[in-house]
Short mmCIF file of N, CA and C in Angstrom, two decimals:
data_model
loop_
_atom_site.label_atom_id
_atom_site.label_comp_id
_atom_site.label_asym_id
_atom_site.label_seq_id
_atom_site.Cartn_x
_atom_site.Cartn_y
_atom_site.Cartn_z
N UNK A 76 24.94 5.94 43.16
CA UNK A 76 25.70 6.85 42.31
C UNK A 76 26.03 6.16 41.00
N UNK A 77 25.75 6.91 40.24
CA UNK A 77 26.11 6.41 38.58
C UNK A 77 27.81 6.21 38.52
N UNK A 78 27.94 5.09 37.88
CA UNK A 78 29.69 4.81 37.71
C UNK A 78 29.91 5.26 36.28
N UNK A 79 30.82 5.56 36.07
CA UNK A 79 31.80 6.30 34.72
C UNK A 79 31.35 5.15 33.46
N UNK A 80 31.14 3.84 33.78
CA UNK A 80 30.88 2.85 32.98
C UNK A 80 29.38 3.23 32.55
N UNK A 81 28.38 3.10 33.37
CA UNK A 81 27.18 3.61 32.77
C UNK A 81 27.00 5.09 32.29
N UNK A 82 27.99 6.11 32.68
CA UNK A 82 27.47 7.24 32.02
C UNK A 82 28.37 7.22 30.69
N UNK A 83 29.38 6.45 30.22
CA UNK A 83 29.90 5.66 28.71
C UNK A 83 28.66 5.39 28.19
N UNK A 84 28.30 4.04 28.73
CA UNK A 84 27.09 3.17 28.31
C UNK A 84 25.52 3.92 27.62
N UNK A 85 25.39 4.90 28.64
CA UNK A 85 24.35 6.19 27.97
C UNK A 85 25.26 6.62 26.88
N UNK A 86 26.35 7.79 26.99
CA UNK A 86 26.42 7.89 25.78
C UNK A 86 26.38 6.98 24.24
N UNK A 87 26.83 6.14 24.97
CA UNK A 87 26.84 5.45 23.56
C UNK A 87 25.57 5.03 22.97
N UNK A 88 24.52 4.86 24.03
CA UNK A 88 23.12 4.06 23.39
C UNK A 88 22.78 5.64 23.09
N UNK A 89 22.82 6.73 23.43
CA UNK A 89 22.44 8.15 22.88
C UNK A 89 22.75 8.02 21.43
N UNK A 90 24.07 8.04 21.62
CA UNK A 90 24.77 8.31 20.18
C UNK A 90 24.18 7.58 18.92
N UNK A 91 24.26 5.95 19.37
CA UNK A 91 23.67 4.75 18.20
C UNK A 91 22.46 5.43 17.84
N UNK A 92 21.59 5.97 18.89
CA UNK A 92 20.18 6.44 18.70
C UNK A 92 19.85 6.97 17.34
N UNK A 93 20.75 8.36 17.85
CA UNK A 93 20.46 9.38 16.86
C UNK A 93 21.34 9.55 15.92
N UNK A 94 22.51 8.35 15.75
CA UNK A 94 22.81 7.97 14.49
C UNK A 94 22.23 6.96 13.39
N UNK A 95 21.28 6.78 14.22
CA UNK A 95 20.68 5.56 12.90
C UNK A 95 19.22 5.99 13.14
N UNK A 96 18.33 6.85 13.89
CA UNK A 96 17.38 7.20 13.88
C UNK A 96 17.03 7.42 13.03
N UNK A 97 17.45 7.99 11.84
CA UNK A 97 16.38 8.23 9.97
C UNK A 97 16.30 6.82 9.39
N UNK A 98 17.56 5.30 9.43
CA UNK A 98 17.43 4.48 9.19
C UNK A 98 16.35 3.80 10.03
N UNK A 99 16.17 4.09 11.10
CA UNK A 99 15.45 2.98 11.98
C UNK A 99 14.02 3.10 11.60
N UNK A 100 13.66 4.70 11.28
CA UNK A 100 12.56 5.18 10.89
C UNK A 100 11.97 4.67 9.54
N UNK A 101 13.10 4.32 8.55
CA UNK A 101 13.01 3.79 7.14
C UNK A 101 12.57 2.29 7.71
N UNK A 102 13.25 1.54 8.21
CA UNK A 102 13.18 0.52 8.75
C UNK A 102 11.40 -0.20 9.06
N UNK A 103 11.34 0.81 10.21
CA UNK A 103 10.09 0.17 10.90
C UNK A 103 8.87 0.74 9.92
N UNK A 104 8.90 1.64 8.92
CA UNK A 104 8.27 2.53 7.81
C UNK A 104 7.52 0.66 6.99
N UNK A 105 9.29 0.52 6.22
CA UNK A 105 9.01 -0.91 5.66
C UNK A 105 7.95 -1.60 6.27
N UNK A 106 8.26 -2.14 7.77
CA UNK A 106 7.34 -2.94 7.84
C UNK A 106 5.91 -3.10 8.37
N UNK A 107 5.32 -1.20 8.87
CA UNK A 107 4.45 -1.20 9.48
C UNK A 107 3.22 -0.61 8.30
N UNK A 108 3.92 0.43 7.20
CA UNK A 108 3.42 0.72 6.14
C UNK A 108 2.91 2.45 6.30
N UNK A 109 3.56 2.91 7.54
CA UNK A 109 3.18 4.07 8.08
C UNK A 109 4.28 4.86 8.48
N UNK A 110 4.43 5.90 7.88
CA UNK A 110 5.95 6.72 8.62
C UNK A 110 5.66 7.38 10.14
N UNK A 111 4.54 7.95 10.42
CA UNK A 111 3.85 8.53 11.80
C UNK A 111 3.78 6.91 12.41
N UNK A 112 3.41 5.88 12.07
CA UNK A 112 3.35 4.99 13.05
C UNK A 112 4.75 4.45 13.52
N UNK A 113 5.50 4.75 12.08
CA UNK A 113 7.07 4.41 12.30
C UNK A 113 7.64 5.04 13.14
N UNK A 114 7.79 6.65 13.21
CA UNK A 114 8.09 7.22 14.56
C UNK A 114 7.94 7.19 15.78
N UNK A 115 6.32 7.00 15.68
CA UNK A 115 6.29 6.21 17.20
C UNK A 115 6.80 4.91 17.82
N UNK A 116 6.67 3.98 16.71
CA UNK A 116 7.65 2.91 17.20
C UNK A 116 9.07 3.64 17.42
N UNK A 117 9.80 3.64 17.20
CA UNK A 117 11.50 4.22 16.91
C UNK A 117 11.01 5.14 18.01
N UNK A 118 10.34 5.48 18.55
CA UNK A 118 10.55 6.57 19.93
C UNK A 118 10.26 5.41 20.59
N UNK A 119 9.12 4.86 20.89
CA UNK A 119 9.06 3.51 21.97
C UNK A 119 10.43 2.98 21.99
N UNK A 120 10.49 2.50 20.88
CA UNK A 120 12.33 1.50 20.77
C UNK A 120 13.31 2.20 21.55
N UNK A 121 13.07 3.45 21.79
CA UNK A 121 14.50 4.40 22.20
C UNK A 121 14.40 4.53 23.61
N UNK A 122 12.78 4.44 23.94
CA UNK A 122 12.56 4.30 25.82
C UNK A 122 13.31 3.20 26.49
N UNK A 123 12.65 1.74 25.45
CA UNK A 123 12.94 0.66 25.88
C UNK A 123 14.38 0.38 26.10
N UNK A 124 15.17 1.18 25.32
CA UNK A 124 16.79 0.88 24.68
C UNK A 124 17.39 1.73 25.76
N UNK A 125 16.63 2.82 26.30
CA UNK A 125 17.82 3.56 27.59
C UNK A 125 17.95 3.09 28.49
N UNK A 126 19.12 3.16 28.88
CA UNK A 126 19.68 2.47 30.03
C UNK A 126 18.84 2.72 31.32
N UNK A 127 17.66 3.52 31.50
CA UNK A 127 16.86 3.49 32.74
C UNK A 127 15.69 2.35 32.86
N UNK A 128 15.58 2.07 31.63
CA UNK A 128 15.10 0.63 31.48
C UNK A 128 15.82 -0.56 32.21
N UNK A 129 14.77 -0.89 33.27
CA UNK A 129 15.36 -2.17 33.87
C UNK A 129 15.60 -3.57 32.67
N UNK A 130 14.72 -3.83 32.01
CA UNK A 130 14.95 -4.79 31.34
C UNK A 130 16.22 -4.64 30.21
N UNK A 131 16.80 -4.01 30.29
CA UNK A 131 17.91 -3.63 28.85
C UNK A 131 19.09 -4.26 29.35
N UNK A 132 19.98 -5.12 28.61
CA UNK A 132 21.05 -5.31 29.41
C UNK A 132 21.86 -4.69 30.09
N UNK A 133 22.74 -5.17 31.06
CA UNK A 133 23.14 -3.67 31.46
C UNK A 133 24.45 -3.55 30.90
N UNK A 134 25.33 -4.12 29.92
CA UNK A 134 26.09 -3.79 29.11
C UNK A 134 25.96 -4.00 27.62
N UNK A 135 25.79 -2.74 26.80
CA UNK A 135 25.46 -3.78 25.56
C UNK A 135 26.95 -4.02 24.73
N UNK A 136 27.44 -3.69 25.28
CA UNK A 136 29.24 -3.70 25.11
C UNK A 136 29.67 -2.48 23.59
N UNK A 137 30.16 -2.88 22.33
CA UNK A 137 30.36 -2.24 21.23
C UNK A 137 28.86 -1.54 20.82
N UNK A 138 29.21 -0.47 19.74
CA UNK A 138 28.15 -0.22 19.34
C UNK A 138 27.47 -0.53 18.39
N UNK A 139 28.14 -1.62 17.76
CA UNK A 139 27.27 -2.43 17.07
C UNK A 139 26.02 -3.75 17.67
N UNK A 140 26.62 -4.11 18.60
CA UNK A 140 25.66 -4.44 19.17
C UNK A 140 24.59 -3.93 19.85
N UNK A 141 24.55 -2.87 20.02
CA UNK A 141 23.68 -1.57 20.32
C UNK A 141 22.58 -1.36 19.41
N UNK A 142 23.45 -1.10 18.26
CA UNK A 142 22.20 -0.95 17.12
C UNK A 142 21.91 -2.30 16.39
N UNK A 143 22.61 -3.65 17.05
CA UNK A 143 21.48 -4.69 16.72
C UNK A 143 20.51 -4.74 17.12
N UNK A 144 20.54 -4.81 18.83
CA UNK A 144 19.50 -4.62 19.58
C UNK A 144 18.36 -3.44 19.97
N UNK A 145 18.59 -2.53 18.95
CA UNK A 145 17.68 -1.35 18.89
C UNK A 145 16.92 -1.68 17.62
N UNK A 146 17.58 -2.36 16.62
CA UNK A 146 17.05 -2.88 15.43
C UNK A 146 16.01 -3.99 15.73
N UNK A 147 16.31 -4.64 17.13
CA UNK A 147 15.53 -5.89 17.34
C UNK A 147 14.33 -5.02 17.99
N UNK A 148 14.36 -4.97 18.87
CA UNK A 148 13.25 -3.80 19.28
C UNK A 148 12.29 -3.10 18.40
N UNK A 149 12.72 -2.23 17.56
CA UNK A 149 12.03 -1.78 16.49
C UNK A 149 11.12 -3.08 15.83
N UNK A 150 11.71 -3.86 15.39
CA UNK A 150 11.03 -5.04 14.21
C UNK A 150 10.01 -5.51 15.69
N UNK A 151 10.39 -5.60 16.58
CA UNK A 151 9.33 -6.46 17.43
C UNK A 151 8.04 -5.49 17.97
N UNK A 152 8.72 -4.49 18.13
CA UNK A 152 7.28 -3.38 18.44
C UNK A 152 6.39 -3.59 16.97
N UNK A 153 7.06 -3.10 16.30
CA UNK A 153 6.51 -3.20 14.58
C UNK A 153 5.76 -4.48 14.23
N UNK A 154 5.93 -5.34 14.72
CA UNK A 154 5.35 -6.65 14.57
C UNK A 154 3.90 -6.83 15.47
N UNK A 155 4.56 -7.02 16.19
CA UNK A 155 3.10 -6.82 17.58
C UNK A 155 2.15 -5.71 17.23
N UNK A 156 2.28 -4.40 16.64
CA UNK A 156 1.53 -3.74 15.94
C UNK A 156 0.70 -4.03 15.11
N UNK A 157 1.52 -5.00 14.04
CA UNK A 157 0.86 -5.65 12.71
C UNK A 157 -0.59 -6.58 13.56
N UNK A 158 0.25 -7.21 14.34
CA UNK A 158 -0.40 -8.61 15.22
C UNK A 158 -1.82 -7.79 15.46
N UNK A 159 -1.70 -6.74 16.36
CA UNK A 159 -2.87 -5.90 17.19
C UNK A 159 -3.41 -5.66 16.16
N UNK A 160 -3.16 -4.67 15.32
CA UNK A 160 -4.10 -4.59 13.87
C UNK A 160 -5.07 -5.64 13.66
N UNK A 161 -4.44 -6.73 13.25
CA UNK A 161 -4.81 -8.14 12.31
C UNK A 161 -6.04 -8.85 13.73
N UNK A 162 -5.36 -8.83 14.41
CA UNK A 162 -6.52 -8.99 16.00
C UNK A 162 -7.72 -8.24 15.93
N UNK A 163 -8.02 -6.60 15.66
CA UNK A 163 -8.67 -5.73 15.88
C UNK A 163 -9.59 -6.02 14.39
N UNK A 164 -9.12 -6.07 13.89
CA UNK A 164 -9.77 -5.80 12.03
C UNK A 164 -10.94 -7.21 11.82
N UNK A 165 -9.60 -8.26 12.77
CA UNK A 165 -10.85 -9.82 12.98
C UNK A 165 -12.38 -9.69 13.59
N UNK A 166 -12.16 -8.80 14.69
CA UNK A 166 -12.97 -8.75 15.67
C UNK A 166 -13.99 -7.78 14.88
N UNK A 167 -13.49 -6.30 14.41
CA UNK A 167 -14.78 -5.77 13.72
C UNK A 167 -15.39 -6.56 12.47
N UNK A 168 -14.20 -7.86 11.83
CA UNK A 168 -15.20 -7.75 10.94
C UNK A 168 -16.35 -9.24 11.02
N UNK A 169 -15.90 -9.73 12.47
CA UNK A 169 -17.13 -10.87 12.48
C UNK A 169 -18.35 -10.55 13.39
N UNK A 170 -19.36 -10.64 11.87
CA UNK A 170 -21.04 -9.94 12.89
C UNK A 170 -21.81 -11.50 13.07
N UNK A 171 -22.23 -10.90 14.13
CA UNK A 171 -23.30 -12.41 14.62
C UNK A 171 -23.54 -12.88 13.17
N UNK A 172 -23.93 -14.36 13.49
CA UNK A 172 -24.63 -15.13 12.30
C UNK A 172 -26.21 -14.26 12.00
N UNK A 173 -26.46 -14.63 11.39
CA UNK A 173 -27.60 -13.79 10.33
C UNK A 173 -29.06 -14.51 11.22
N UNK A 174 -28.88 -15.56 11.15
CA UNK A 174 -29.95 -16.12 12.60
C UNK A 174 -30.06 -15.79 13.47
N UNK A 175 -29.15 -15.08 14.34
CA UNK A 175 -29.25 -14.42 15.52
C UNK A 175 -29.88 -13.26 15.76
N UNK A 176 -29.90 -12.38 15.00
CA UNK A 176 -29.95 -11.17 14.36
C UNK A 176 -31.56 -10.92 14.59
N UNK A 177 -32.17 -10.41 15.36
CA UNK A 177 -33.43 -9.89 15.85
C UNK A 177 -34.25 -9.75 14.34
N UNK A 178 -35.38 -10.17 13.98
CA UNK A 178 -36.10 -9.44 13.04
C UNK A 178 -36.96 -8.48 12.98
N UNK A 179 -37.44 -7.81 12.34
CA UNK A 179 -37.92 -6.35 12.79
C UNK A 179 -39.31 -6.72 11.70
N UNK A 180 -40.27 -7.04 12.39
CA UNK A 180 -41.71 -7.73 12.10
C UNK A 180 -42.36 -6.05 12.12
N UNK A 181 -43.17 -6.14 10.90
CA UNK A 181 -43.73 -4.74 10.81
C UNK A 181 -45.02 -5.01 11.40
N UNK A 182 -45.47 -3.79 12.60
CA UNK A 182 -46.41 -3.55 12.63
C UNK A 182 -47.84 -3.54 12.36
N UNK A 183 -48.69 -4.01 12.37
CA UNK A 183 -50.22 -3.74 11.85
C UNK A 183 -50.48 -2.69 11.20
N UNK A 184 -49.94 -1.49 11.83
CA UNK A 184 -50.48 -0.06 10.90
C UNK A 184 -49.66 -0.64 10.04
N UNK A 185 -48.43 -0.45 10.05
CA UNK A 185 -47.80 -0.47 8.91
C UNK A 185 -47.72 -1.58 7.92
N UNK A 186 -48.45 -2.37 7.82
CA UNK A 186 -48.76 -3.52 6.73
C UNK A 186 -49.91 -2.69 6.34
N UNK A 187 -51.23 -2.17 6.95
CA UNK A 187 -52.16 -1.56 6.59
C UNK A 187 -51.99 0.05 5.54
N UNK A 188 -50.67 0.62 6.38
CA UNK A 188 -50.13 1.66 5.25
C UNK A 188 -49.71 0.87 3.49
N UNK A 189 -49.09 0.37 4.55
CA UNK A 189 -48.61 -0.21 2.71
C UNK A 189 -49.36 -0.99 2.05
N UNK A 190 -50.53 -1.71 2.03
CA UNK A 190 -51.62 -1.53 1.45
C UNK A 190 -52.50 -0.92 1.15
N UNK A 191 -52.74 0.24 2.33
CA UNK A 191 -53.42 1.03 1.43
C UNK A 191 -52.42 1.66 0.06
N UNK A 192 -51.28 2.10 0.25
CA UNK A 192 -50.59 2.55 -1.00
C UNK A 192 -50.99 1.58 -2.02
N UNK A 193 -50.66 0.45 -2.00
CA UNK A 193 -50.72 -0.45 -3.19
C UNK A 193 -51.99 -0.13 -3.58
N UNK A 194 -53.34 0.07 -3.21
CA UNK A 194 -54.83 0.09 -3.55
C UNK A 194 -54.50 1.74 -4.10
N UNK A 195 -53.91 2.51 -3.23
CA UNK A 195 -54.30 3.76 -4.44
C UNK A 195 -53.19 3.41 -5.60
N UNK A 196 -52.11 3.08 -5.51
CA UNK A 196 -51.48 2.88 -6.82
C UNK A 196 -52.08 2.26 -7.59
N UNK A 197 -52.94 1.18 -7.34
CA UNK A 197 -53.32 0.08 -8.30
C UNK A 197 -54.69 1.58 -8.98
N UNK A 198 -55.34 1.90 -7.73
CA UNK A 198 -56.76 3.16 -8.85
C UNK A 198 -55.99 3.58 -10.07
N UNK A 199 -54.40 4.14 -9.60
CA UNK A 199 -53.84 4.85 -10.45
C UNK A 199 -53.61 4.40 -11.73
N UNK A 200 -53.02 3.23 -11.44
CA UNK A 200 -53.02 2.57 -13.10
C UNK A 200 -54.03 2.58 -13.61
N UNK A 201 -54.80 1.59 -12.39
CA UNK A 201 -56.12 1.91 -13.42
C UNK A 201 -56.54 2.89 -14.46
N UNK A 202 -56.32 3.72 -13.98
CA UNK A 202 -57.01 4.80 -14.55
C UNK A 202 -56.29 5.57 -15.51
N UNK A 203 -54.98 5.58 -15.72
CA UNK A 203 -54.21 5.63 -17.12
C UNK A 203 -54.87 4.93 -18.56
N UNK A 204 -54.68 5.91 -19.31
CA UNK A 204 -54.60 5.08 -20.72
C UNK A 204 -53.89 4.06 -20.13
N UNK A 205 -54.08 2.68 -21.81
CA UNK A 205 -53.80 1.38 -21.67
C UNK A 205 -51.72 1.62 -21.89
N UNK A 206 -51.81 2.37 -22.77
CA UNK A 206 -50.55 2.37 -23.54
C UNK A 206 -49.82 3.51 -22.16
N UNK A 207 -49.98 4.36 -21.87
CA UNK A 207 -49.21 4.97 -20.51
C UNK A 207 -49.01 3.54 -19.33
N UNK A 208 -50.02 3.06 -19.03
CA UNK A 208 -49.75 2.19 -18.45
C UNK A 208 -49.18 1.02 -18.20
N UNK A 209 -48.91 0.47 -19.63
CA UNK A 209 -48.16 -0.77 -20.09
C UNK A 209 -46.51 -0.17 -19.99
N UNK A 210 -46.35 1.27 -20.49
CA UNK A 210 -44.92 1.88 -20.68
C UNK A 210 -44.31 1.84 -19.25
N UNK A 211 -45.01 2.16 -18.30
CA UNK A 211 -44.92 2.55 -17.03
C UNK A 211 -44.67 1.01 -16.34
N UNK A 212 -45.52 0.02 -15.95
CA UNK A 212 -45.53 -1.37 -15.86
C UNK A 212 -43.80 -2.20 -16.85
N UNK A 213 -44.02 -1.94 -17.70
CA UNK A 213 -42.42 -2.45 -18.37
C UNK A 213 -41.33 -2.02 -17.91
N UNK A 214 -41.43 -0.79 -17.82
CA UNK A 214 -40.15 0.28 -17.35
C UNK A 214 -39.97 -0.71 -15.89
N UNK A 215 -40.40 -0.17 -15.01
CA UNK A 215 -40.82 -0.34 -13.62
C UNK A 215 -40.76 -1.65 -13.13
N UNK A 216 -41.76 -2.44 -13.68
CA UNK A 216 -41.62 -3.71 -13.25
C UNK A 216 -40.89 -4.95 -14.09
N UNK A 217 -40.94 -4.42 -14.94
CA UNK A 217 -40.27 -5.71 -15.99
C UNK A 217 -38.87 -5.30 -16.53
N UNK A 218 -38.59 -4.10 -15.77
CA UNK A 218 -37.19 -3.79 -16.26
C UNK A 218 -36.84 -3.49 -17.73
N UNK A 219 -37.76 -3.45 -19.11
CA UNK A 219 -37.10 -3.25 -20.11
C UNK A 219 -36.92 -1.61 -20.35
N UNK A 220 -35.95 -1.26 -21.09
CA UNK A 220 -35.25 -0.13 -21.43
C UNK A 220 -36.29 0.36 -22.74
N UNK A 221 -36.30 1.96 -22.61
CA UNK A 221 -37.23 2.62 -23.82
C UNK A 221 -37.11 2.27 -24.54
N UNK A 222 -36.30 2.05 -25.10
CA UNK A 222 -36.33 1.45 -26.87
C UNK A 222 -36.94 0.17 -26.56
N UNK A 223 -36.91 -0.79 -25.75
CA UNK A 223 -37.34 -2.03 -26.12
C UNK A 223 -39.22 -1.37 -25.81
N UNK A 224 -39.51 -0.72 -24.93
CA UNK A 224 -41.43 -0.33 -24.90
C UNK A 224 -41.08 0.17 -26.14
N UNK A 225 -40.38 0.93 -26.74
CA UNK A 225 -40.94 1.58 -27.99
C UNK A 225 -41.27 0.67 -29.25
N UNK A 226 -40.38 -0.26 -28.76
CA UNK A 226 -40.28 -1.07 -30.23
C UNK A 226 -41.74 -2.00 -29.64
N UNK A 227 -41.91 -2.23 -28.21
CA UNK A 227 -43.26 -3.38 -28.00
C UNK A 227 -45.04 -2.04 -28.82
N UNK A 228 -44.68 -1.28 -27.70
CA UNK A 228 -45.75 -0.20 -28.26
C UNK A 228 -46.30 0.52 -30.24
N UNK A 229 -44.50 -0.04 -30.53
CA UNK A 229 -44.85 0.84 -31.95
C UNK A 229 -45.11 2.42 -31.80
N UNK A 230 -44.07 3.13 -30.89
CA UNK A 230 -44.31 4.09 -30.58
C UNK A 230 -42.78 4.57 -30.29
N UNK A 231 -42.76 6.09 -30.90
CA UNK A 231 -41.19 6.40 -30.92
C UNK A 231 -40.50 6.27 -29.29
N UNK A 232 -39.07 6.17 -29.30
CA UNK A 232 -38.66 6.35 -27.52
C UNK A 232 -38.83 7.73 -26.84
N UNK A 233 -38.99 8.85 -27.89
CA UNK A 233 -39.56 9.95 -26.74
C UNK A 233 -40.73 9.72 -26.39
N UNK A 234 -41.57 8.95 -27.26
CA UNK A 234 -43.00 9.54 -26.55
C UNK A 234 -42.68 8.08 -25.34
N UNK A 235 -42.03 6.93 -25.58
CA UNK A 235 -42.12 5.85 -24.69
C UNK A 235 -41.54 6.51 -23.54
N UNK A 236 -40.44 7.77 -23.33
CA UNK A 236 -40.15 8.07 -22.34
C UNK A 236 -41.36 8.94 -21.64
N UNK A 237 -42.43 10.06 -22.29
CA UNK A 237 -42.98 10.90 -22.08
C UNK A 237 -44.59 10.33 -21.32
N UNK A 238 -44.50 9.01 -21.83
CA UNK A 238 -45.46 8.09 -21.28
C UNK A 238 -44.91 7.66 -19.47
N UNK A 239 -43.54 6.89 -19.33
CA UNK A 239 -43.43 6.46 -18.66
C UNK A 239 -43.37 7.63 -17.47
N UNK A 240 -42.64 8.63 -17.41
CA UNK A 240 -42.42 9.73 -17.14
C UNK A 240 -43.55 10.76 -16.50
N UNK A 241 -44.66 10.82 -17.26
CA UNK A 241 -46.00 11.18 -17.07
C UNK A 241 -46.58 10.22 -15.77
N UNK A 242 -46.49 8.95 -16.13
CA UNK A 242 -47.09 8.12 -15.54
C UNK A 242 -46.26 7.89 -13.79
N UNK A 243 -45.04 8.44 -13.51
CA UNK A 243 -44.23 8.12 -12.45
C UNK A 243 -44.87 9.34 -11.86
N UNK A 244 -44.73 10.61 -12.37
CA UNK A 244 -45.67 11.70 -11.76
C UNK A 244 -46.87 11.67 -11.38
N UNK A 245 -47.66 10.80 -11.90
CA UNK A 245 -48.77 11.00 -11.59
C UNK A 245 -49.48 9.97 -10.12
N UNK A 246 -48.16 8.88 -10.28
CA UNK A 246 -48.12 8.41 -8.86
C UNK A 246 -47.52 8.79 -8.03
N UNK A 247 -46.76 9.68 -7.96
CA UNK A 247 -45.99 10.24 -7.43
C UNK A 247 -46.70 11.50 -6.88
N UNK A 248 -47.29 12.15 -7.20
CA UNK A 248 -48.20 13.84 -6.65
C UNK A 248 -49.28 13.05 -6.27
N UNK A 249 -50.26 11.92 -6.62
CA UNK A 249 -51.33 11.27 -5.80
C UNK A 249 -50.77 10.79 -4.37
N UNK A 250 -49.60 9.94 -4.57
CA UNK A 250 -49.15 9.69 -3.15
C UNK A 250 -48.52 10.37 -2.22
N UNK A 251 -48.03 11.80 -2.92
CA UNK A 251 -48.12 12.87 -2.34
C UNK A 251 -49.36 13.76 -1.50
N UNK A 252 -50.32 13.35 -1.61
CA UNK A 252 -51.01 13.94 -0.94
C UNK A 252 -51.79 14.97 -2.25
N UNK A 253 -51.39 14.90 -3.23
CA UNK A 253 -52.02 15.70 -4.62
C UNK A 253 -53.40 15.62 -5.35
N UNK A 254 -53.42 15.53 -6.26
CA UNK A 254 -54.96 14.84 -6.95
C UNK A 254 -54.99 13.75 -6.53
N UNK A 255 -56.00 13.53 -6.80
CA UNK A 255 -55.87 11.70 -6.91
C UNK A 255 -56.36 11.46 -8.75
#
């Protein structure tokens, strides 16, 4: 049977509760960086803090000491949170060493695909004018910007674009399956 002392003792850890419950919420807010995670702590804190909790003292005497120890609770759930985080975030972010790491060795066909591409790309150049082909080759492989083919070509930057441009299409619908 419950004695008159513990049904005091509830009220009062009731009362501290849901008198400092918007503070406790500000509280554990501070240090978890989440107001939904803050609530859930501050509801955990309030399981742990009722007197049906075996581990709670069984007097917490005044009610200031009440809401020390609901304050301690809070910061320690809140903490161990941080902890689990900082644990979890370690673990996703270390990937095997780079040596370990299976290599993915291409195939026979597929070295043979991608040579044949290179042999029809290479017909393709071939077979461009010299000046489409140099525009196309700079762009592409040597990285310079239209104005710099225009200024190598002596040829304005639209037509250096209309060259390079021409010339991406035309490898582009051959390796499509298009003319050749």
């Amino acid at each position: 049977m419950i004695g008159s002392d513990t049904v005091v003792d509830i009220d009062t850890r009731h009362q501290v509760y849901f008198a400092n419950r918007t503070a406790l919420v500000a509280y554990a807010t501070r240090i978890v960086g989440s107001r939904e995670t803050a609530e859930d702590i501050v509801q955990e804190a309030f399981i742990r803090f009722a007197p049906a909790n075996t581990g709670n003292p069984p007097s917490a005497g005044p009610s200031g000491l009440s809401l020390a120890y609901l304050y301690k609770i809070v910061r320690n759930l809140s903490l161990d949170l941080l902890k689990r985080r900082k644990i979890e975030a370690r673990e996703e972010q270390s990937e095997p060493p780079f040596w370990s790491m299976p290599i993915e060795v291409p195939t026979p066909e597929d070295i043979i695909l991608v040579s044949d591409e290179i042999k029809r790309i290479s017909g393709i150049l071939e077979d461009l004018p010299e000046e489409v082909r140099v525009a196309l080759e700079m762009h592409r492989f040597g990285g310079y910007t239209l104005e710099e083919i225009a200024a190598h070509l002596d040829i304005s930057v639209a037509t250096a674009h209309r060259h390079v441009r021409a010339a991406m299409m035309r490898v582009a619908t051959t390796l499509a399956g298009g003319a050749s």
